[in-house]
Coordinates of C-alpha atoms and ligand atoms in Angstrom, one line a residue:
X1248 CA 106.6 138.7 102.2
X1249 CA 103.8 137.9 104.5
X1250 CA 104.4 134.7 107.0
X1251 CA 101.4 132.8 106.4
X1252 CA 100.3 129.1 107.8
X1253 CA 100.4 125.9 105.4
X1254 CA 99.3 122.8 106.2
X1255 CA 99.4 119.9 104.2
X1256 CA 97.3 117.0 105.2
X1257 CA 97.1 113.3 103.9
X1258 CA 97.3 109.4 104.5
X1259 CA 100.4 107.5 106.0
X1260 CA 103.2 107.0 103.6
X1261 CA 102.3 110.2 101.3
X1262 CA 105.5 111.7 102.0
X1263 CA 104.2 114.4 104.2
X1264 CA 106.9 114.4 106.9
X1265 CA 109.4 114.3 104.1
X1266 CA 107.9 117.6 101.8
X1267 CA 107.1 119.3 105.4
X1268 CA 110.4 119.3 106.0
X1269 CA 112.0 120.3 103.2
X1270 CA 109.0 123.3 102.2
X1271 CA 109.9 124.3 105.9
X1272 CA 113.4 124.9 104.9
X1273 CA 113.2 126.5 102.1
X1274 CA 110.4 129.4 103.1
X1275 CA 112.6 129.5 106.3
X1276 CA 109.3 128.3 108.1
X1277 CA 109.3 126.3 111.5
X1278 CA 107.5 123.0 111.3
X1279 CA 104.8 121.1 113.3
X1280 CA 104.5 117.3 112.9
X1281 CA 100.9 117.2 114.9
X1282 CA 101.2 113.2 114.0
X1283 CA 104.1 113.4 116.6
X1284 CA 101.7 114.5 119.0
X1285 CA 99.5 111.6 118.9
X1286 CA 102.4 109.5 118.5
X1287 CA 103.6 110.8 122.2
X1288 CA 100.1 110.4 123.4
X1289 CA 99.8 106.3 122.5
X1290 CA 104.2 106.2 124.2
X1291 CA 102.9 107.8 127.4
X1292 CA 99.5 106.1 127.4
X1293 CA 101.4 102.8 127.1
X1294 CA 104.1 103.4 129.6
X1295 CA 101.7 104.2 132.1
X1296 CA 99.8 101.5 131.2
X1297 CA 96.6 103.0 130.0
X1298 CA 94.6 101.1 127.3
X1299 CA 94.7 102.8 124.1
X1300 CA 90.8 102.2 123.8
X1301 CA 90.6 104.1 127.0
X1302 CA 89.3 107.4 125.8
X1303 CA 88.7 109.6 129.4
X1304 CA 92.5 108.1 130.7
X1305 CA 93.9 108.8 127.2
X1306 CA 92.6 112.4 127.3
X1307 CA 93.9 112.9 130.7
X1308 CA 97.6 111.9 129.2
X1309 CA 96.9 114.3 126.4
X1310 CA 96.3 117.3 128.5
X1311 CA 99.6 116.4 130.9
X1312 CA 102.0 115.9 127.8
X1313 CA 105.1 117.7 128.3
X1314 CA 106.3 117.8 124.8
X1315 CA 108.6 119.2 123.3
X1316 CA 110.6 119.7 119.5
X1317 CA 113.8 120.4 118.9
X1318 CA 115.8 120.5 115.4
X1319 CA 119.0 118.8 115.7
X1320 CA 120.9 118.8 113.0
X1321 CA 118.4 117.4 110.2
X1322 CA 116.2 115.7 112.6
X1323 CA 113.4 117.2 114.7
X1324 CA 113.4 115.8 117.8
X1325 CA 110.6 114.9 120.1
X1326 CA 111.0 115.0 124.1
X1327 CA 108.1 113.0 126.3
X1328 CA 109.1 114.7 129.8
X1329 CA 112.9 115.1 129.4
X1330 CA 113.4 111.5 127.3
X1331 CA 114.4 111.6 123.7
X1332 CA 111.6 109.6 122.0
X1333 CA 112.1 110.4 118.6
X1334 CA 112.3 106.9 117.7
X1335 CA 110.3 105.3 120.4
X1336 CA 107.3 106.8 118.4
X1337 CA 108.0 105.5 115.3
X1338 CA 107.7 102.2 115.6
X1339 CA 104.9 100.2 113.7
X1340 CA 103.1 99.4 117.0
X1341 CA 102.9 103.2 118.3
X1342 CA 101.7 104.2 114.7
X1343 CA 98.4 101.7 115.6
X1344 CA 98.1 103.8 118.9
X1345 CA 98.5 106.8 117.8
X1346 CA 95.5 106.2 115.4
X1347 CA 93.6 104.6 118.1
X1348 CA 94.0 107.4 120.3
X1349 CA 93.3 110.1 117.8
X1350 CA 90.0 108.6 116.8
X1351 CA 88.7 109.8 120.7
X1352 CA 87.2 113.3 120.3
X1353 CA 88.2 113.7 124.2
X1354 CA 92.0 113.6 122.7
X1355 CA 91.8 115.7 119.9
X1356 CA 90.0 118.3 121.9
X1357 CA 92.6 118.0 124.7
X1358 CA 95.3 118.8 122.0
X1359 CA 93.6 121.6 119.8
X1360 CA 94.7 124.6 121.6
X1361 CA 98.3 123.0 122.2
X1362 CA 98.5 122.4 118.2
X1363 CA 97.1 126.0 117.7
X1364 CA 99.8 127.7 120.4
X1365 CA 102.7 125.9 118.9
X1366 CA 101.5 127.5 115.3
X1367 CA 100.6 130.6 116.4
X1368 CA 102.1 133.6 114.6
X1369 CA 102.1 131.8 111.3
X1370 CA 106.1 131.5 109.4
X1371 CA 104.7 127.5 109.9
X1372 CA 104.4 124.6 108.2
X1373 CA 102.1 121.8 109.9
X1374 CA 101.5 118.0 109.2
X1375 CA 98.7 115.9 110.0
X1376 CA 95.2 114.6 109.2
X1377 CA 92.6 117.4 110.2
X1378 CA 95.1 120.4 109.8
X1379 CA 93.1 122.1 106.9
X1380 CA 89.8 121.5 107.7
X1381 CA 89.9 121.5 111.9
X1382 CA 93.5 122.7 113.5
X1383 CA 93.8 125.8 111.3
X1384 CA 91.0 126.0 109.4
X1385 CA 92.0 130.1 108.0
X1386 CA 95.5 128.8 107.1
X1387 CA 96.0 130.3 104.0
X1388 CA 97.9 127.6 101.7
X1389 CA 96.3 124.1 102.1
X1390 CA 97.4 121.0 100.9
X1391 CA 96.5 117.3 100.5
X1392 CA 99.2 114.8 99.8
X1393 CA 98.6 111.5 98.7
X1394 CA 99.8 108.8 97.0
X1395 CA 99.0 105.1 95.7
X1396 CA 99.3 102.8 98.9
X1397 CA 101.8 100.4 97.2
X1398 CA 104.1 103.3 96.7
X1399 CA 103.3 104.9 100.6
X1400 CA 104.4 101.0 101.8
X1401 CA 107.4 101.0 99.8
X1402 CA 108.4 104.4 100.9
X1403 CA 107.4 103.4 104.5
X1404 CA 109.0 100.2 104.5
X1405 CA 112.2 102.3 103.2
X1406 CA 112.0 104.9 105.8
X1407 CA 111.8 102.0 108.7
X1408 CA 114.9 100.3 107.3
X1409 CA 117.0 103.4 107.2
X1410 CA 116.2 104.0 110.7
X1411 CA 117.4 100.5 111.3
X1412 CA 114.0 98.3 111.7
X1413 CA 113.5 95.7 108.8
X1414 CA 109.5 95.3 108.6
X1415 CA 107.9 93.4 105.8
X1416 CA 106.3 94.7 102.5
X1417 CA 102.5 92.7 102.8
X1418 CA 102.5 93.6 106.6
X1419 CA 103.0 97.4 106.1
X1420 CA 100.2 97.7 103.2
X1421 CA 98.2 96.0 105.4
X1422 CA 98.7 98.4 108.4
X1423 CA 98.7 101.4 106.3
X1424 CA 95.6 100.0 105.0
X1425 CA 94.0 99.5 108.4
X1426 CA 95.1 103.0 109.5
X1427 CA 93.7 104.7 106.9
X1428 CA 90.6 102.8 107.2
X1429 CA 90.3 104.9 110.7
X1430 CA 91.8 107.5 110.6
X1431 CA 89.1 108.4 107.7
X1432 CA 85.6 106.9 108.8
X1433 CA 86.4 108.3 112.8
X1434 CA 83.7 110.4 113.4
X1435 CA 85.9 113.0 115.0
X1436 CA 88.0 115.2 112.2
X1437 CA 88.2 112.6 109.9
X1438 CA 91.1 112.4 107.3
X1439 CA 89.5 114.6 104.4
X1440 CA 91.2 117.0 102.4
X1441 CA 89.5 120.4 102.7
X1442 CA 87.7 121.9 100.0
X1443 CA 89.9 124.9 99.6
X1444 CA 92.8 122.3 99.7
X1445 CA 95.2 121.6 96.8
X1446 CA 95.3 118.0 96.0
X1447 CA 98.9 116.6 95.1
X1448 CA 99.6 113.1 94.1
X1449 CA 103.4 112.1 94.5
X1450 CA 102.8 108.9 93.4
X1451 CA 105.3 109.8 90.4
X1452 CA 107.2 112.7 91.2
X1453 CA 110.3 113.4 92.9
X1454 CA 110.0 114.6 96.2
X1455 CA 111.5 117.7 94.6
X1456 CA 109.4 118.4 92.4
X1457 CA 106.7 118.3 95.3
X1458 CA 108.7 121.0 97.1
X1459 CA 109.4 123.1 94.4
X1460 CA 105.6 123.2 93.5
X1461 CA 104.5 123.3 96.9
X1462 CA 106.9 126.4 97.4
X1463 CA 106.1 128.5 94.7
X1464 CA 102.1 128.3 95.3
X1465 CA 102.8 129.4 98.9
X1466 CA 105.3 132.2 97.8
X1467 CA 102.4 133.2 95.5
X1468 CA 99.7 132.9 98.6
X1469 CA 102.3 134.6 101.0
X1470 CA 102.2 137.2 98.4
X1471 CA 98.5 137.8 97.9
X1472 CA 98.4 137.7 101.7
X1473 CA 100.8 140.7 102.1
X1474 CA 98.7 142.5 99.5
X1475 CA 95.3 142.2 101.5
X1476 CA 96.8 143.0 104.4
X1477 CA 98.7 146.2 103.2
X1478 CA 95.3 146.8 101.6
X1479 CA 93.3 146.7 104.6
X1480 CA 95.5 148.9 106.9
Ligands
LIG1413 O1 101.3 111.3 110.5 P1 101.6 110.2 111.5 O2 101.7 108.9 110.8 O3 102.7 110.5 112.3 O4 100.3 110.2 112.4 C1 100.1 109.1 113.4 C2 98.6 109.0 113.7 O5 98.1 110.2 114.3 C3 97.7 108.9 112.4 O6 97.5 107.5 112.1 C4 96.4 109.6 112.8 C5 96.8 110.5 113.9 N1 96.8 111.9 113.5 C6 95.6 112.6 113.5 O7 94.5 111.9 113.8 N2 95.5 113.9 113.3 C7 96.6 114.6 112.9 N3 96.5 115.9 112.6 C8 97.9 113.9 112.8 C9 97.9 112.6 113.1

Protein backbone atom coordinates (compact mmCIF):
# COMPACT_ATOMS: atom_id res chain seq x y z
CA UNK A 1 0.00 0.00 0.00
CA UNK A 2 1.01 3.39 -0.99
CA UNK A 3 2.80 5.66 1.91
CA UNK A 4 0.94 8.68 1.77
CA UNK A 5 1.08 12.10 4.06
CA UNK A 6 -1.88 12.81 6.75
CA UNK A 7 -2.15 15.62 8.64
CA UNK A 8 -4.62 16.37 10.99
CA UNK A 9 -4.98 19.92 12.15
CA UNK A 10 -7.06 21.50 15.05
CA UNK A 11 -7.35 23.72 18.34
CA UNK A 12 -5.40 23.02 21.61
CA UNK A 13 -6.82 20.25 23.75
CA UNK A 14 -8.56 18.29 20.57
CA UNK A 15 -6.61 15.38 21.24
CA UNK A 16 -4.32 15.81 18.30
CA UNK A 17 -1.06 14.74 19.84
CA UNK A 18 -2.87 11.91 21.43
CA UNK A 19 -4.74 10.31 17.88
CA UNK A 20 -1.25 11.33 15.99
CA UNK A 21 0.35 9.15 17.98
CA UNK A 22 -1.54 6.25 18.08
CA UNK A 23 -2.76 6.60 13.89
CA UNK A 24 1.21 6.73 13.63
CA UNK A 25 1.48 3.45 15.18
CA UNK A 26 -0.78 1.61 13.73
CA UNK A 27 -0.09 2.51 9.78
CA UNK A 28 3.54 2.05 10.97
CA UNK A 29 3.90 5.86 9.97
CA UNK A 30 6.63 8.31 11.63
CA UNK A 31 5.20 11.28 13.25
CA UNK A 32 5.72 15.10 13.17
CA UNK A 33 4.47 17.22 16.10
CA UNK A 34 5.13 20.74 14.13
CA UNK A 35 3.57 22.39 17.46
CA UNK A 36 6.82 21.07 18.97
CA UNK A 37 8.61 23.19 16.80
CA UNK A 38 7.22 26.35 17.79
CA UNK A 39 7.22 25.20 21.22
CA UNK A 40 11.32 24.96 20.83
CA UNK A 41 11.29 28.29 19.09
CA UNK A 42 9.42 30.41 22.28
CA UNK A 43 12.28 27.81 24.93
CA UNK A 44 15.20 29.10 22.87
CA UNK A 45 13.76 32.61 22.26
CA UNK A 46 13.41 32.85 26.05
CA UNK A 47 16.67 31.42 27.11
CA UNK A 48 18.39 33.71 25.08
CA UNK A 49 16.39 36.31 26.14
CA UNK A 50 14.66 37.45 23.03
CA UNK A 51 11.07 38.97 23.41
CA UNK A 52 8.49 36.76 22.11
CA UNK A 53 6.89 39.86 20.36
CA UNK A 54 10.28 40.18 18.63
CA UNK A 55 9.47 38.91 15.23
CA UNK A 56 13.05 39.53 13.07
CA UNK A 57 15.10 38.03 16.52
CA UNK A 58 12.43 35.28 16.78
CA UNK A 59 12.95 34.34 13.13
CA UNK A 60 16.63 34.38 13.47
CA UNK A 61 16.18 31.53 16.41
CA UNK A 62 13.89 29.72 14.03
CA UNK A 63 16.36 29.36 11.27
CA UNK A 64 19.39 28.26 13.96
CA UNK A 65 17.11 25.55 15.81
CA UNK A 66 18.91 22.45 16.17
CA UNK A 67 16.06 20.18 16.73
CA UNK A 68 15.76 17.09 17.01
CA UNK A 69 13.01 13.90 17.78
CA UNK A 70 13.54 10.84 19.03
CA UNK A 71 11.01 8.00 20.14
CA UNK A 72 11.88 6.65 23.39
CA UNK A 73 9.95 4.23 24.50
CA UNK A 74 6.30 5.76 24.22
CA UNK A 75 7.41 9.23 24.22
CA UNK A 76 8.82 11.36 21.39
CA UNK A 77 11.35 13.31 22.55
CA UNK A 78 12.47 16.78 21.62
CA UNK A 79 16.31 17.95 21.77
CA UNK A 80 16.94 21.97 21.72
CA UNK A 81 20.87 21.69 20.89
CA UNK A 82 21.76 18.48 22.79
CA UNK A 83 19.24 19.26 25.98
CA UNK A 84 16.20 17.04 26.51
CA UNK A 85 13.29 19.59 26.52
CA UNK A 86 10.53 17.47 26.21
CA UNK A 87 8.93 18.89 29.11
CA UNK A 88 10.46 22.27 29.27
CA UNK A 89 8.06 22.99 26.28
CA UNK A 90 5.15 21.94 27.71
CA UNK A 91 4.56 24.12 30.21
CA UNK A 92 1.51 26.56 30.20
CA UNK A 93 3.85 29.58 29.85
CA UNK A 94 5.80 28.20 26.58
CA UNK A 95 2.32 27.16 25.12
CA UNK A 96 1.59 31.27 25.15
CA UNK A 97 4.98 31.67 23.26
CA UNK A 98 4.79 29.31 21.11
CA UNK A 99 1.46 31.02 19.84
CA UNK A 100 3.01 34.28 20.01
CA UNK A 101 5.87 33.33 17.94
CA UNK A 102 3.92 31.41 15.42
CA UNK A 103 1.61 34.27 14.67
CA UNK A 104 5.12 36.14 12.87
CA UNK A 105 5.02 35.18 9.27
CA UNK A 106 8.98 35.77 9.48
CA UNK A 107 8.84 32.38 11.76
CA UNK A 108 6.63 30.26 9.98
CA UNK A 109 8.48 31.05 6.80
CA UNK A 110 11.78 30.30 8.55
CA UNK A 111 10.34 26.74 9.50
CA UNK A 112 8.40 25.75 6.24
CA UNK A 113 11.11 23.94 4.45
CA UNK A 114 12.36 22.36 7.89
CA UNK A 115 8.65 21.06 8.48
CA UNK A 116 8.52 19.97 4.73
CA UNK A 117 12.23 18.04 4.95
CA UNK A 118 11.35 16.24 8.13
CA UNK A 119 8.05 14.92 6.10
CA UNK A 120 9.39 14.33 3.06
CA UNK A 121 8.93 10.88 1.52
CA UNK A 122 5.46 10.55 2.96
CA UNK A 123 4.86 7.08 5.53
CA UNK A 124 4.03 10.47 7.99
CA UNK A 125 1.64 11.60 10.16
CA UNK A 126 1.93 15.41 11.06
CA UNK A 127 0.24 17.69 13.74
CA UNK A 128 -0.33 21.24 13.86
CA UNK A 129 -2.42 24.22 12.86
CA UNK A 130 -1.73 25.07 9.11
CA UNK A 131 -0.60 21.39 8.09
CA UNK A 132 -3.57 20.88 5.51
CA UNK A 133 -3.98 23.98 4.12
CA UNK A 134 -0.02 25.51 4.16
CA UNK A 135 2.78 22.82 5.29
CA UNK A 136 1.58 20.03 2.98
CA UNK A 137 -1.05 21.31 1.12
CA UNK A 138 -1.13 17.76 -1.56
CA UNK A 139 -1.12 15.61 1.54
CA UNK A 140 -3.53 13.15 0.58
CA UNK A 141 -5.62 12.34 3.96
CA UNK A 142 -6.59 15.65 5.81
CA UNK A 143 -8.05 15.96 9.00
CA UNK A 144 -9.46 18.54 11.45
CA UNK A 145 -9.88 17.59 15.00
CA UNK A 146 -11.81 19.40 17.33
CA UNK A 147 -13.63 19.35 20.25
CA UNK A 148 -15.91 21.44 22.83
CA UNK A 149 -13.31 23.65 24.83
CA UNK A 150 -14.65 22.45 28.23
CA UNK A 151 -13.80 18.99 27.26
CA UNK A 152 -10.10 20.20 25.51
CA UNK A 153 -9.52 21.95 29.29
CA UNK A 154 -10.43 18.90 30.99
CA UNK A 155 -8.34 16.71 28.85
CA UNK A 156 -5.52 19.37 29.10
CA UNK A 157 -5.78 19.92 32.61
CA UNK A 158 -5.55 15.97 32.80
CA UNK A 159 -2.61 15.66 30.55
CA UNK A 160 -0.56 18.49 32.84
CA UNK A 161 -1.31 16.55 35.94
CA UNK A 162 -0.04 13.26 34.70
CA UNK A 163 3.07 14.91 33.73
CA UNK A 164 3.17 16.08 37.31
CA UNK A 165 1.98 19.99 37.05
CA UNK A 166 -1.42 20.68 38.90
CA UNK A 167 -2.89 23.82 36.82
CA UNK A 168 -6.36 24.99 37.49
CA UNK A 169 -9.65 24.23 35.46
CA UNK A 170 -10.99 28.23 34.87
CA UNK A 171 -7.27 29.17 34.16
CA UNK A 172 -6.78 26.61 31.36
CA UNK A 173 -10.26 27.40 29.50
CA UNK A 174 -9.15 30.68 29.71
CA UNK A 175 -5.69 30.13 28.04
CA UNK A 176 -7.04 27.72 25.57
CA UNK A 177 -9.47 30.29 24.86
CA UNK A 178 -6.92 33.02 24.41
CA UNK A 179 -4.84 30.75 22.17
CA UNK A 180 -7.20 29.88 20.03
CA UNK A 181 -8.39 33.38 19.71
CA UNK A 182 -4.78 33.75 17.89
CA UNK A 183 -3.79 31.19 16.65
CA UNK A 184 -7.14 31.64 14.31
CA UNK A 185 -7.54 35.48 13.49
CA UNK A 186 -3.25 35.63 12.80
CA UNK A 187 -3.10 36.73 9.47
CA UNK A 188 -0.29 34.33 8.72
CA UNK A 189 -1.80 30.49 8.12
CA UNK A 190 -4.44 30.90 10.40
CA UNK A 191 -5.98 27.87 12.25
CA UNK A 192 -8.70 26.68 9.56
CA UNK A 193 -9.49 23.39 8.59
CA UNK A 194 -8.92 22.89 4.79
CA UNK A 195 -11.65 22.46 2.52
CA UNK A 196 -10.71 19.03 1.40
CA UNK A 197 -10.32 18.31 5.20
CA UNK A 198 -12.36 15.76 7.24
CA UNK A 199 -13.85 17.36 10.16
CA UNK A 200 -13.93 15.01 13.44
CA UNK A 201 -15.40 15.99 16.64
CA UNK A 202 -14.09 13.88 19.66
CA UNK A 203 -15.95 15.68 21.97
CA UNK A 204 -17.83 12.14 22.62
CA UNK A 205 -15.81 9.42 21.48
CA UNK A 206 -13.17 7.41 22.67
CA UNK A 207 -9.86 8.21 21.56
CA UNK A 208 -10.20 4.79 19.87
CA UNK A 209 -12.80 5.20 18.13
CA UNK A 210 -10.94 8.41 16.60
CA UNK A 211 -8.00 6.07 15.61
CA UNK A 212 -9.89 3.38 14.28
CA UNK A 213 -11.81 5.82 12.01
CA UNK A 214 -9.04 7.89 11.26
CA UNK A 215 -7.07 4.63 10.14
CA UNK A 216 -9.44 3.09 7.98
CA UNK A 217 -10.11 6.40 5.75
CA UNK A 218 -6.30 6.61 5.32
CA UNK A 219 -5.98 2.80 4.55
CA UNK A 220 -8.75 3.60 2.00
CA UNK A 221 -6.84 6.97 0.67
CA UNK A 222 -3.39 4.99 0.79
CA UNK A 223 -5.21 2.67 -1.39
CA UNK A 224 -6.69 4.94 -4.00
CA UNK A 225 -3.25 6.46 -3.96
CA UNK A 226 -1.44 3.25 -5.01
CA UNK A 227 -4.14 2.82 -7.64
CA UNK A 228 -3.40 6.32 -9.48
CA UNK A 229 -0.09 5.85 -9.22
CA UNK A 230 0.07 2.27 -10.70
CA UNK A 231 -2.31 3.87 -13.14
CA UNK A 232 -0.14 6.60 -14.28
CA UNK A 233 3.16 4.64 -14.77
O1 LIG B 1 -0.11 21.96 19.07
P1 LIG B 1 0.61 22.75 20.14
O2 LIG B 1 -0.29 23.13 21.30
O3 LIG B 1 1.86 22.05 20.61
O4 LIG B 1 1.09 24.11 19.41
C1 LIG B 1 1.69 25.18 20.12
C2 LIG B 1 1.46 26.49 19.36
O5 LIG B 1 2.21 26.48 18.14
C3 LIG B 1 0.02 26.76 18.94
O6 LIG B 1 -0.67 27.54 19.92
C4 LIG B 1 0.14 27.50 17.64
C5 LIG B 1 1.48 27.10 17.09
N1 LIG B 1 1.41 26.19 15.95
C6 LIG B 1 1.20 26.75 14.71
O7 LIG B 1 1.03 27.97 14.62
N2 LIG B 1 1.24 25.98 13.61
C7 LIG B 1 1.40 24.66 13.69
N3 LIG B 1 1.42 23.91 12.57
C8 LIG B 1 1.57 24.04 14.96
C9 LIG B 1 1.54 24.84 16.08
Amino acid sequence: MQQVVVTIDGPAGAGKSSVAKLLARRLGYRLLDTGAIYRAVALAARTQGIAWSDAARCAGVARALELRFDFIGDRNHVYLGGDDVTAAIRTPDISQGASQVSAHPEVRAALLELQRRLGAGGGVVVEGRDTGTVVFPAADAKFFLTASEAERARRRVAELAAAGTHVDHADTLREIRERDQRDASRDAAPMVAAPDAVLVDSSTQTLEDVVDSLARQVEAKARAAGTFTSRDT
